[in-house]
Coordinates of C-alpha atoms in Angstrom, one line a residue:
X931 CA 0.0 0.0 0.0
X932 CA 2.9 2.4 0.5
X933 CA 2.9 5.1 3.1
X934 CA 0.2 7.3 1.5
X935 CA -2.8 7.8 3.7
X936 CA -5.7 6.1 1.8
X937 CA -8.5 7.9 3.5
X938 CA -9.4 9.4 0.1
X939 CA -10.1 7.4 -3.0
X940 CA -7.3 7.6 -5.6
X941 CA -8.3 9.5 -8.7
X942 CA -11.3 11.2 -7.1
X943 CA -12.2 14.6 -8.5
X944 CA -12.5 17.6 -6.4
X945 CA -15.8 18.1 -4.7
X946 CA -17.3 20.7 -7.0
X947 CA -16.7 18.5 -10.1
X948 CA -18.0 15.3 -8.4
X949 CA -21.0 17.2 -7.1
X950 CA -21.9 18.5 -10.5
X951 CA -22.0 14.9 -11.8
X952 CA -24.1 13.8 -8.9
X953 CA -26.6 16.6 -9.3
X954 CA -27.3 15.5 -12.8
X955 CA -28.3 12.0 -11.6
X956 CA -32.0 12.4 -10.8
X957 CA -32.4 8.8 -9.6
X958 CA -29.6 9.2 -7.1
X959 CA -31.2 12.4 -5.8
X960 CA -34.5 10.7 -5.4
X961 CA -32.9 7.8 -3.5
X962 CA -31.0 10.2 -1.2
X963 CA -34.0 12.5 -0.5
X964 CA -36.3 9.6 0.4
X965 CA -33.7 7.9 2.7
X966 CA -32.4 10.9 4.5
X967 CA -35.9 12.3 5.1
X968 CA -37.1 9.0 6.5
X969 CA -34.1 8.6 8.8
X970 CA -34.2 12.3 9.9
X971 CA -37.9 12.0 10.9
X972 CA -37.4 8.8 12.8
X973 CA -34.4 10.2 14.7
X974 CA -36.4 13.3 15.6
X975 CA -39.1 11.2 17.3
X976 CA -36.5 9.0 19.1
X977 CA -34.7 12.0 20.5
X978 CA -37.9 13.7 21.6
X979 CA -38.6 10.8 23.9
X980 CA -35.6 11.8 26.1
X981 CA -36.2 14.7 28.4
X982 CA -32.6 15.3 29.2
X983 CA -31.2 14.9 25.7
X984 CA -29.2 18.1 25.8
X985 CA -27.6 17.0 29.1
X986 CA -26.6 13.7 27.5
X987 CA -25.1 15.6 24.6
X988 CA -23.0 17.8 26.9
X989 CA -22.0 14.7 28.9
X990 CA -20.8 13.0 25.8
X991 CA -18.9 16.1 24.8
X992 CA -17.2 16.3 28.2
X993 CA -16.2 12.7 28.3
X994 CA -14.7 12.8 24.8
X995 CA -12.8 16.0 25.6
X996 CA -11.4 14.4 28.7
X997 CA -10.4 11.3 26.6
X998 CA -8.6 13.5 24.1
X999 CA -6.8 15.5 26.8
X1000 CA -5.4 12.4 28.4
X1001 CA -5.4 10.0 25.5
X1002 CA -2.0 8.6 26.2
X1003 CA -3.0 7.5 29.7
X1004 CA -6.3 5.9 28.6
X1005 CA -4.6 4.0 25.8
X1006 CA -1.9 2.6 28.0
X1007 CA -4.5 1.4 30.5
X1008 CA -6.5 -0.1 27.7
X1009 CA -3.5 -2.1 26.5
X1010 CA -2.8 -3.4 30.0
X1011 CA -6.4 -4.5 30.4
X1012 CA -6.5 -6.3 27.0
X1013 CA -3.2 -8.1 27.7
X1014 CA -4.4 -9.1 31.2
X1015 CA -7.3 -10.9 29.6
X1016 CA -5.3 -12.8 27.0
X1017 CA -5.4 -10.4 24.1
X1018 CA -2.6 -8.9 22.1
X1019 CA -2.3 -5.2 21.3
X1020 CA -0.5 -3.9 18.2
X1021 CA 0.2 -0.2 17.5
X1022 CA 0.2 1.1 13.9
X1023 CA 1.4 4.6 13.0
X1024 CA -0.2 4.7 9.6
X1025 CA -2.3 2.7 7.1
X1026 CA 0.6 0.8 5.6
X1027 CA 1.7 -0.4 9.1
X1028 CA -1.8 -1.4 10.1
X1029 CA -2.4 -3.4 6.9
X1030 CA 1.0 -5.2 7.3
X1031 CA 0.0 -6.1 10.9
X1032 CA -3.3 -7.5 9.9
X1033 CA -1.8 -9.4 6.9
X1034 CA 0.7 -11.0 9.3
X1035 CA -2.1 -12.0 11.6
X1036 CA -4.3 -13.5 8.9
X1037 CA -1.5 -16.0 8.1
X1038 CA -2.4 -18.7 5.7
X1039 CA -6.1 -18.0 5.6
X1040 CA -7.4 -17.1 2.1
X1041 CA -10.7 -15.7 3.2
X1042 CA -11.9 -13.6 6.2
X1043 CA -15.3 -12.4 7.3
X1044 CA -15.6 -8.7 8.2
X1045 CA -17.9 -6.7 10.5
X1046 CA -18.7 -3.3 9.1
X1047 CA -15.8 -1.0 10.0
X1048 CA -14.9 2.5 9.0
X1049 CA -11.4 2.1 10.3
X1050 CA -10.6 -0.8 7.9
X1051 CA -12.1 1.2 5.1
X1052 CA -10.0 4.2 6.1
X1053 CA -6.7 2.2 5.8
X1054 CA -7.8 0.4 2.6
X1055 CA -7.6 -3.0 4.3
X1056 CA -9.7 -4.9 1.8
X1057 CA -7.5 -3.8 -1.1
X1058 CA -4.4 -4.7 0.9
X1059 CA -5.7 -8.2 1.6
X1060 CA -6.8 -8.7 -2.0
X1061 CA -3.3 -7.8 -3.2
X1062 CA -2.0 -10.7 -1.2
X1063 CA -4.6 -13.2 -2.3
X1064 CA -7.0 -12.9 0.7
X1065 CA -10.7 -12.2 0.0
X1066 CA -12.5 -10.1 2.6
X1067 CA -16.2 -10.9 2.8
X1068 CA -18.3 -8.0 4.0
X1069 CA -21.2 -9.3 6.1
X1070 CA -23.1 -6.1 6.8
X1071 CA -26.0 -6.1 4.3
X1072 CA -25.3 -2.6 3.0
X1073 CA -21.5 -3.2 2.8
X1074 CA -22.2 -6.5 1.0
X1075 CA -24.3 -4.6 -1.6
X1076 CA -21.5 -2.1 -2.1
X1077 CA -18.9 -4.9 -2.4
X1078 CA -20.8 -7.0 -4.8
X1079 CA -21.7 -3.9 -6.9
X1080 CA -18.0 -2.9 -7.1
X1081 CA -19.2 0.4 -5.7
X1082 CA -18.2 2.9 -3.1
X1083 CA -20.0 3.5 0.2
X1084 CA -21.9 6.8 0.3
X1085 CA -23.1 6.9 3.9
X1086 CA -21.6 6.1 7.3
X1087 CA -24.6 4.1 8.6
X1088 CA -26.2 3.0 5.3
X1089 CA -23.4 2.6 2.8
X1090 CA -25.8 1.6 0.0
X1091 CA -28.2 4.5 0.6
X1092 CA -27.8 5.6 -3.0
X1093 CA -29.2 2.3 -4.3
X1094 CA -32.9 1.4 -4.5
X1095 CA -34.4 -2.1 -4.1
X1096 CA -34.5 -2.8 -7.8
X1097 CA -30.9 -1.9 -8.2
X1098 CA -29.9 -4.1 -5.3
X1099 CA -31.8 -7.1 -6.7
X1100 CA -29.9 -6.7 -10.0
X1101 CA -26.6 -6.6 -8.2
X1102 CA -27.5 -9.8 -6.4
X1103 CA -28.6 -11.5 -9.6
X1104 CA -25.3 -10.6 -11.3
X1105 CA -23.4 -12.3 -8.4
X1106 CA -25.4 -15.4 -8.2
X1107 CA -27.6 -14.5 -5.2
X1108 CA -31.2 -15.4 -6.0
X1109 CA -33.9 -13.1 -4.7
X1110 CA -37.4 -13.8 -6.2
X1111 CA -38.5 -10.2 -5.8
X1112 CA -37.0 -6.9 -4.6
X1113 CA -38.9 -7.1 -1.4
X1114 CA -36.5 -6.2 1.5
X1115 CA -37.2 -9.6 3.2
X1116 CA -36.4 -11.5 0.0
X1117 CA -33.2 -9.5 -0.5
X1118 CA -32.2 -10.1 3.2
X1119 CA -32.8 -13.8 2.9
X1120 CA -30.7 -14.1 -0.3
X1121 CA -27.8 -12.3 1.6
X1122 CA -28.4 -14.5 4.7
X1123 CA -28.1 -17.8 2.7
X1124 CA -24.9 -16.4 0.9
X1125 CA -23.2 -15.4 4.2
X1126 CA -24.2 -18.4 6.4
X1127 CA -21.6 -20.6 4.7
X1128 CA -18.9 -18.0 5.1
X1129 CA -19.6 -17.6 8.9
X1130 CA -19.3 -21.4 9.4
X1131 CA -16.1 -21.9 7.3
X1132 CA -13.9 -18.8 7.9
X1133 CA -11.2 -19.1 10.6
X1134 CA -10.5 -15.4 10.8
X1135 CA -12.7 -12.4 11.4
X1136 CA -11.9 -8.7 11.2
X1137 CA -13.9 -6.1 13.0
X1138 CA -13.9 -2.5 13.8
X1139 CA -15.0 -1.1 17.2
X1140 CA -17.5 1.5 18.3
X1141 CA -15.8 1.8 21.7
X1142 CA -13.2 0.2 23.9
X1143 CA -13.3 0.5 27.7
X1144 CA -9.9 1.2 29.2
X1145 CA -10.7 -0.2 32.7
X1146 CA -11.6 -3.7 31.5
X1147 CA -10.1 -4.0 28.0
X1148 CA -13.6 -4.6 26.6
X1149 CA -14.4 -3.9 23.0
X1150 CA -17.9 -2.9 21.9
X1151 CA -19.6 -3.2 18.5
X1152 CA -23.2 -2.1 17.9
X1153 CA -25.1 -3.4 14.9
X1154 CA -28.6 -4.3 13.8
X1155 CA -28.5 -7.5 11.7
X1156 CA -26.7 -10.1 13.8
X1157 CA -23.9 -10.5 11.3
X1158 CA -21.5 -8.9 13.7
X1159 CA -22.4 -11.4 16.4
X1160 CA -21.7 -14.3 14.0
X1161 CA -18.3 -12.8 13.2
X1162 CA -17.4 -12.1 16.8
X1163 CA -18.2 -15.6 18.1
X1164 CA -17.6 -18.3 15.4
X1165 CA -14.1 -17.7 13.9
X1166 CA -11.1 -19.0 15.8
X1167 CA -9.1 -15.7 15.4
X1168 CA -10.5 -12.2 15.8
X1169 CA -8.7 -9.1 14.7
X1170 CA -10.1 -5.7 15.7
X1171 CA -8.9 -2.6 14.0
X1172 CA -9.6 0.6 16.0
X1173 CA -8.8 4.3 15.8
X1174 CA -7.0 5.6 18.8
X1175 CA -9.9 8.0 19.7
X1176 CA -12.5 5.2 20.3
X1177 CA -11.4 4.5 23.9
X1178 CA -13.5 5.5 26.8
X1179 CA -12.3 5.3 30.4
X1180 CA -15.0 3.4 32.3
X1181 CA -18.3 1.5 31.8
X1182 CA -20.1 4.5 33.3
X1183 CA -18.8 6.6 30.5
X1184 CA -19.9 4.0 28.0
X1185 CA -23.4 4.2 29.4
X1186 CA -23.7 7.7 28.0
X1187 CA -22.8 6.7 24.5
X1188 CA -25.0 3.7 24.5
X1189 CA -27.9 6.2 24.9
X1190 CA -26.6 8.7 22.4
X1191 CA -25.5 6.5 19.5
X1192 CA -28.5 4.4 18.8
X1193 CA -31.0 7.2 18.8
X1194 CA -28.7 9.4 16.7
X1195 CA -27.9 6.7 14.1
X1196 CA -30.7 4.1 13.7
X1197 CA -33.4 6.1 15.7
X1198 CA -33.7 3.2 18.1
X1199 CA -33.7 3.2 21.9
X1200 CA -30.9 0.6 21.7
X1201 CA -29.3 -1.4 19.0
X1202 CA -30.7 -4.9 18.4
X1203 CA -27.1 -6.3 18.9
X1204 CA -24.6 -4.9 21.3
X1205 CA -21.6 -7.2 21.4
X1206 CA -18.9 -6.9 24.1
X1207 CA -15.8 -9.0 24.4
X1208 CA -12.9 -8.8 26.8
X1209 CA -9.8 -10.7 25.7
X1210 CA -10.1 -14.4 25.3
X1211 CA -12.4 -16.9 27.2
X1212 CA -11.2 -20.5 27.0
X1213 CA -13.7 -22.7 25.1
X1214 CA -16.0 -19.8 24.3
X1215 CA -15.7 -17.6 21.2
X1216 CA -12.4 -16.8 19.4
X1217 CA -9.3 -18.2 21.0
X1218 CA -7.1 -15.5 19.7
X1219 CA -7.8 -11.8 20.0
X1220 CA -5.7 -9.0 18.5
X1221 CA -6.4 -5.3 18.9
X1222 CA -4.7 -3.1 16.3
X1223 CA -4.7 0.6 17.4
X1224 CA -4.4 2.9 14.5
X1225 CA -3.0 6.5 14.5
X1226 CA -3.0 7.3 10.7
X1227 CA -2.9 11.1 11.3
X1228 CA -4.9 11.3 14.5
X1229 CA -2.1 12.7 16.6
X1230 CA -1.8 15.5 14.0
X1231 CA -5.5 16.2 14.4
X1232 CA -5.1 16.1 18.2
X1233 CA -2.5 18.9 18.0
X1234 CA -5.0 21.3 16.5
X1235 CA -7.0 23.1 19.3
X1236 CA -9.9 23.8 16.9
X1237 CA -9.8 20.8 14.6
X1238 CA -9.3 18.1 17.3
X1239 CA -13.0 18.2 18.2
X1240 CA -13.6 16.1 15.0
X1241 CA -12.1 13.2 17.0
X1242 CA -15.1 13.3 19.3
X1243 CA -17.1 11.8 16.4
X1244 CA -18.9 8.5 17.3
X1245 CA -19.8 7.8 13.6
X1246 CA -23.6 8.1 14.1
X1247 CA -24.1 9.8 10.7
X1248 CA -26.7 12.3 12.1
X1249 CA -24.9 15.2 10.5
X1250 CA -25.2 13.6 7.0
X1251 CA -29.0 13.1 7.4
X1252 CA -29.6 16.8 8.0
X1253 CA -27.1 18.3 5.6
X1254 CA -28.7 20.0 2.5
X1255 CA -25.5 19.5 0.6
X1256 CA -25.1 15.8 1.3
X1257 CA -28.8 15.2 0.5
X1258 CA -28.3 16.5 -3.0
X1259 CA -24.8 15.2 -3.9
X1260 CA -24.5 11.9 -2.0
X1261 CA -21.4 10.5 -0.3
X1262 CA -19.4 9.5 -3.3
X1263 CA -18.9 13.2 -4.2
X1264 CA -16.7 13.6 -1.2
X1265 CA -14.2 11.2 -2.6
X1266 CA -13.5 9.9 0.9
X1267 CA -14.3 7.0 3.2
X1268 CA -15.9 9.7 5.5
X1269 CA -18.7 11.5 3.6
X1270 CA -20.9 14.4 4.6
X1271 CA -20.1 17.2 7.1
X1272 CA -18.0 15.1 9.4
X1273 CA -15.9 13.9 6.4
X1274 CA -15.5 17.5 5.3
X1275 CA -13.6 18.3 8.5
X1276 CA -12.0 14.9 9.3
X1277 CA -10.6 13.9 5.9
X1278 CA -8.6 17.2 5.3
X1279 CA -7.1 16.8 8.7
X1280 CA -6.1 13.1 8.3
X1281 CA -4.8 13.6 4.8
X1282 CA -3.6 17.2 4.9
X1283 CA -4.9 20.3 3.1
X1284 CA -2.0 20.0 0.6
X1285 CA -4.1 17.3 -1.1
X1286 CA -6.3 19.1 -3.6
X1287 CA -9.3 16.8 -3.4
X1288 CA -9.2 16.9 0.5
X1289 CA -8.7 20.7 0.4
X1290 CA -12.0 21.1 -1.5
X1291 CA -14.1 19.4 1.2
X1292 CA -14.3 22.3 3.8
X1293 CA -16.1 24.3 1.1
X1294 CA -18.7 21.6 0.6
X1295 CA -21.1 23.3 3.0
X1296 CA -23.6 26.1 3.3
X1297 CA -22.6 26.6 7.0
X1298 CA -26.2 26.4 7.9
X1299 CA -25.3 24.8 11.3
X1300 CA -27.8 21.9 11.1
X1301 CA -25.0 19.4 11.6
X1302 CA -24.0 21.0 14.9
X1303 CA -27.5 20.9 16.2
X1304 CA -27.8 17.2 15.3
X1305 CA -24.4 16.0 16.6
X1306 CA -24.8 14.0 19.7
X1307 CA -21.3 15.0 21.0
X1308 CA -21.7 18.7 20.0
X1309 CA -18.9 18.9 17.4
X1310 CA -19.1 22.5 16.1
X1311 CA -18.6 21.4 12.5
X1312 CA -19.2 25.0 11.0
X1313 CA -16.4 26.3 13.3
X1314 CA -14.0 23.6 12.1
X1315 CA -15.0 24.2 8.5
X1316 CA -14.2 27.9 8.6
X1317 CA -11.0 27.1 10.4
X1318 CA -9.9 24.6 7.7
X1319 CA -11.0 27.0 4.9
X1320 CA -8.5 29.5 6.3
X1321 CA -5.8 26.8 6.3
X1322 CA -6.5 25.9 2.7
X1323 CA -6.2 29.6 1.7
X1324 CA -2.9 30.0 3.5
X1325 CA -1.6 26.8 1.9
X1326 CA -2.4 28.0 -1.6
X1327 CA -0.6 31.3 -1.1
X1328 CA -1.3 34.1 -3.6
X1329 CA -4.0 33.1 -6.0
X1330 CA -6.3 35.0 -8.5
X1331 CA -8.9 35.0 -5.7
X1332 CA -6.6 36.4 -3.1
X1333 CA -5.5 39.1 -5.5
X1334 CA -9.1 40.0 -6.2
X1335 CA -9.9 40.2 -2.5
X1336 CA -6.9 42.4 -1.9
X1337 CA -8.0 44.7 -4.8
X1338 CA -11.5 44.8 -3.3
X1339 CA -10.1 45.8 0.1
X1340 CA -8.2 48.6 -1.6
X1341 CA -11.3 49.8 -3.5
X1342 CA -13.6 49.7 -0.4
X1343 CA -11.0 51.6 1.7
X1344 CA -11.7 54.8 -0.3
X1345 CA -15.1 56.4 -1.1
X1346 CA -13.7 57.9 -4.3
X1347 CA -12.3 54.6 -5.5
X1348 CA -15.6 52.9 -4.5
X1349 CA -17.7 55.3 -6.6
X1350 CA -15.4 54.9 -9.6
X1351 CA -15.7 51.1 -9.3
X1352 CA -19.5 51.4 -9.2
X1353 CA -19.5 53.5 -12.4
X1354 CA -17.3 50.9 -14.1
X1355 CA -19.6 48.2 -12.9
X1356 CA -22.5 49.6 -14.9
X1357 CA -20.7 48.6 -18.1
X1358 CA -21.7 45.0 -17.3
X1359 CA -25.1 46.0 -18.6
X1360 CA -23.7 45.6 -22.1
X1361 CA -23.5 41.8 -21.4
X1362 CA -27.2 41.5 -20.4
X1363 CA -29.7 39.4 -22.4
X1364 CA -33.4 39.4 -21.5
X1365 CA -32.7 41.3 -18.3
X1366 CA -30.1 38.8 -17.0
X1367 CA -26.4 38.3 -17.3
X1368 CA -25.8 34.6 -18.1
X1369 CA -22.1 34.7 -18.9
X1370 CA -19.4 36.9 -17.5
X1371 CA -15.8 36.9 -19.0
X1372 CA -12.7 35.8 -17.3
X1373 CA -12.9 34.9 -13.6
X1374 CA -16.5 36.0 -13.5
X1375 CA -17.4 32.9 -15.6
X1376 CA -17.1 30.8 -12.4
X1377 CA -20.0 32.7 -10.9
X1378 CA -22.3 32.5 -14.0
X1379 CA -21.5 28.9 -14.7
X1380 CA -24.2 27.9 -12.2
X1381 CA -26.3 31.1 -11.8
X1382 CA -27.3 34.3 -13.6
X1383 CA -26.1 37.6 -12.4
X1384 CA -28.4 40.6 -12.0
X1385 CA -28.1 43.5 -14.3
X1386 CA -26.6 46.5 -12.5
X1387 CA -28.8 49.7 -12.4
X1388 CA -28.0 52.5 -14.8
X1389 CA -26.9 54.7 -11.9
X1390 CA -25.8 54.0 -8.4
X1391 CA -27.8 55.0 -5.3
X1392 CA -25.2 57.7 -4.5
X1393 CA -25.7 59.1 -8.0
X1394 CA -29.4 59.0 -7.7
X1395 CA -29.3 60.7 -4.3
X1396 CA -27.1 63.5 -5.7
X1397 CA -29.4 63.9 -8.7
X1398 CA -32.7 64.0 -6.8
X1399 CA -31.6 65.4 -3.4
X1400 CA -28.6 67.5 -4.3

């Protein structure tokens, strides 16, 4: 894999270009609008049931802030607890190191079953395994759809949100999974029959982690289908890949997030399956447990006093479901494993704003603030977005835009210069057609490529005032 951070997809266009393509796909927009509206309404009802929801949000924020302030202490305690219970802890500085560790642990196995995991997608684990002849079988239904369709996930919680039932049935048909209709139950049954054989035959499982409790070395995965439970109990060897920030100090802290996460993600009071394992238990479940703790840019994020709040994220996807930009463009437009508002602030920090594609993401927002209101751990995404936009501008140095802004500052600093600029501006009337300006020359073309410009008046307000009141 090399040392490049594979959080972004190679060859992905910058957000504006990708978004333009997505906006032209009317079926995609219908699928997204239907799905996000449904999830948003359900979540609103689930949250309304909790009288102290705001107190829970503030508690989650405080716990995460404490974790980030003393992350080194909590991680050392986590390692000690995992080892004390028969597990093995591995530390990975970047994606390449994490993939090499997992490949070494997979050994001679040619196939592994996987629990849905953002961390393994972030490091490009499936591709690294495939390059060495190991097939990773995604067992989450949505992840399986994406995998069989040779597609990219477009949502944190529902990776196949951009697909409708007819499209999913066709993907299954092409891959030999028989579903008599596109009814959700028929599709789920086809996937179940396909996966059951894998669960019973694979010796190695790979999982992510929603949380890890430092006090006891317990790892927690929340899911809705039962596929995770199968992966976490049947294989002989279990490898968990986890970002450093997922640790929580105690079970009492975990209690807060077990209330926040289900309601924010699946709009449920609790997830149907909450799996917890602590090391190895002789004769019960996997007899080897390995925990791979991945940095992959997180310590750089931690060093930024403003940007570090992105590491509070518990991957609930609530921000995606309320974002007007995501609803219209979908997750693939972000060119990253992490789509939507959280991806717009996390990806540029993990990858660096020197990456052109990642640098375009902080601008993929209207700054409406809906994401902050929905976030269960109160990440002020608009604040981080503007912070990162400033970084991107500084990274670019002097550009045509910065020269234009400097010129505007010079013009606005003098009433005389401002009036002269206004008079010159009226010349744009010569470009008008049917009362609108649809095409401006030079840099102005970027503005009129997606909107018309109003025709400036024949005289400015100042001139009118002098003429009528002078």
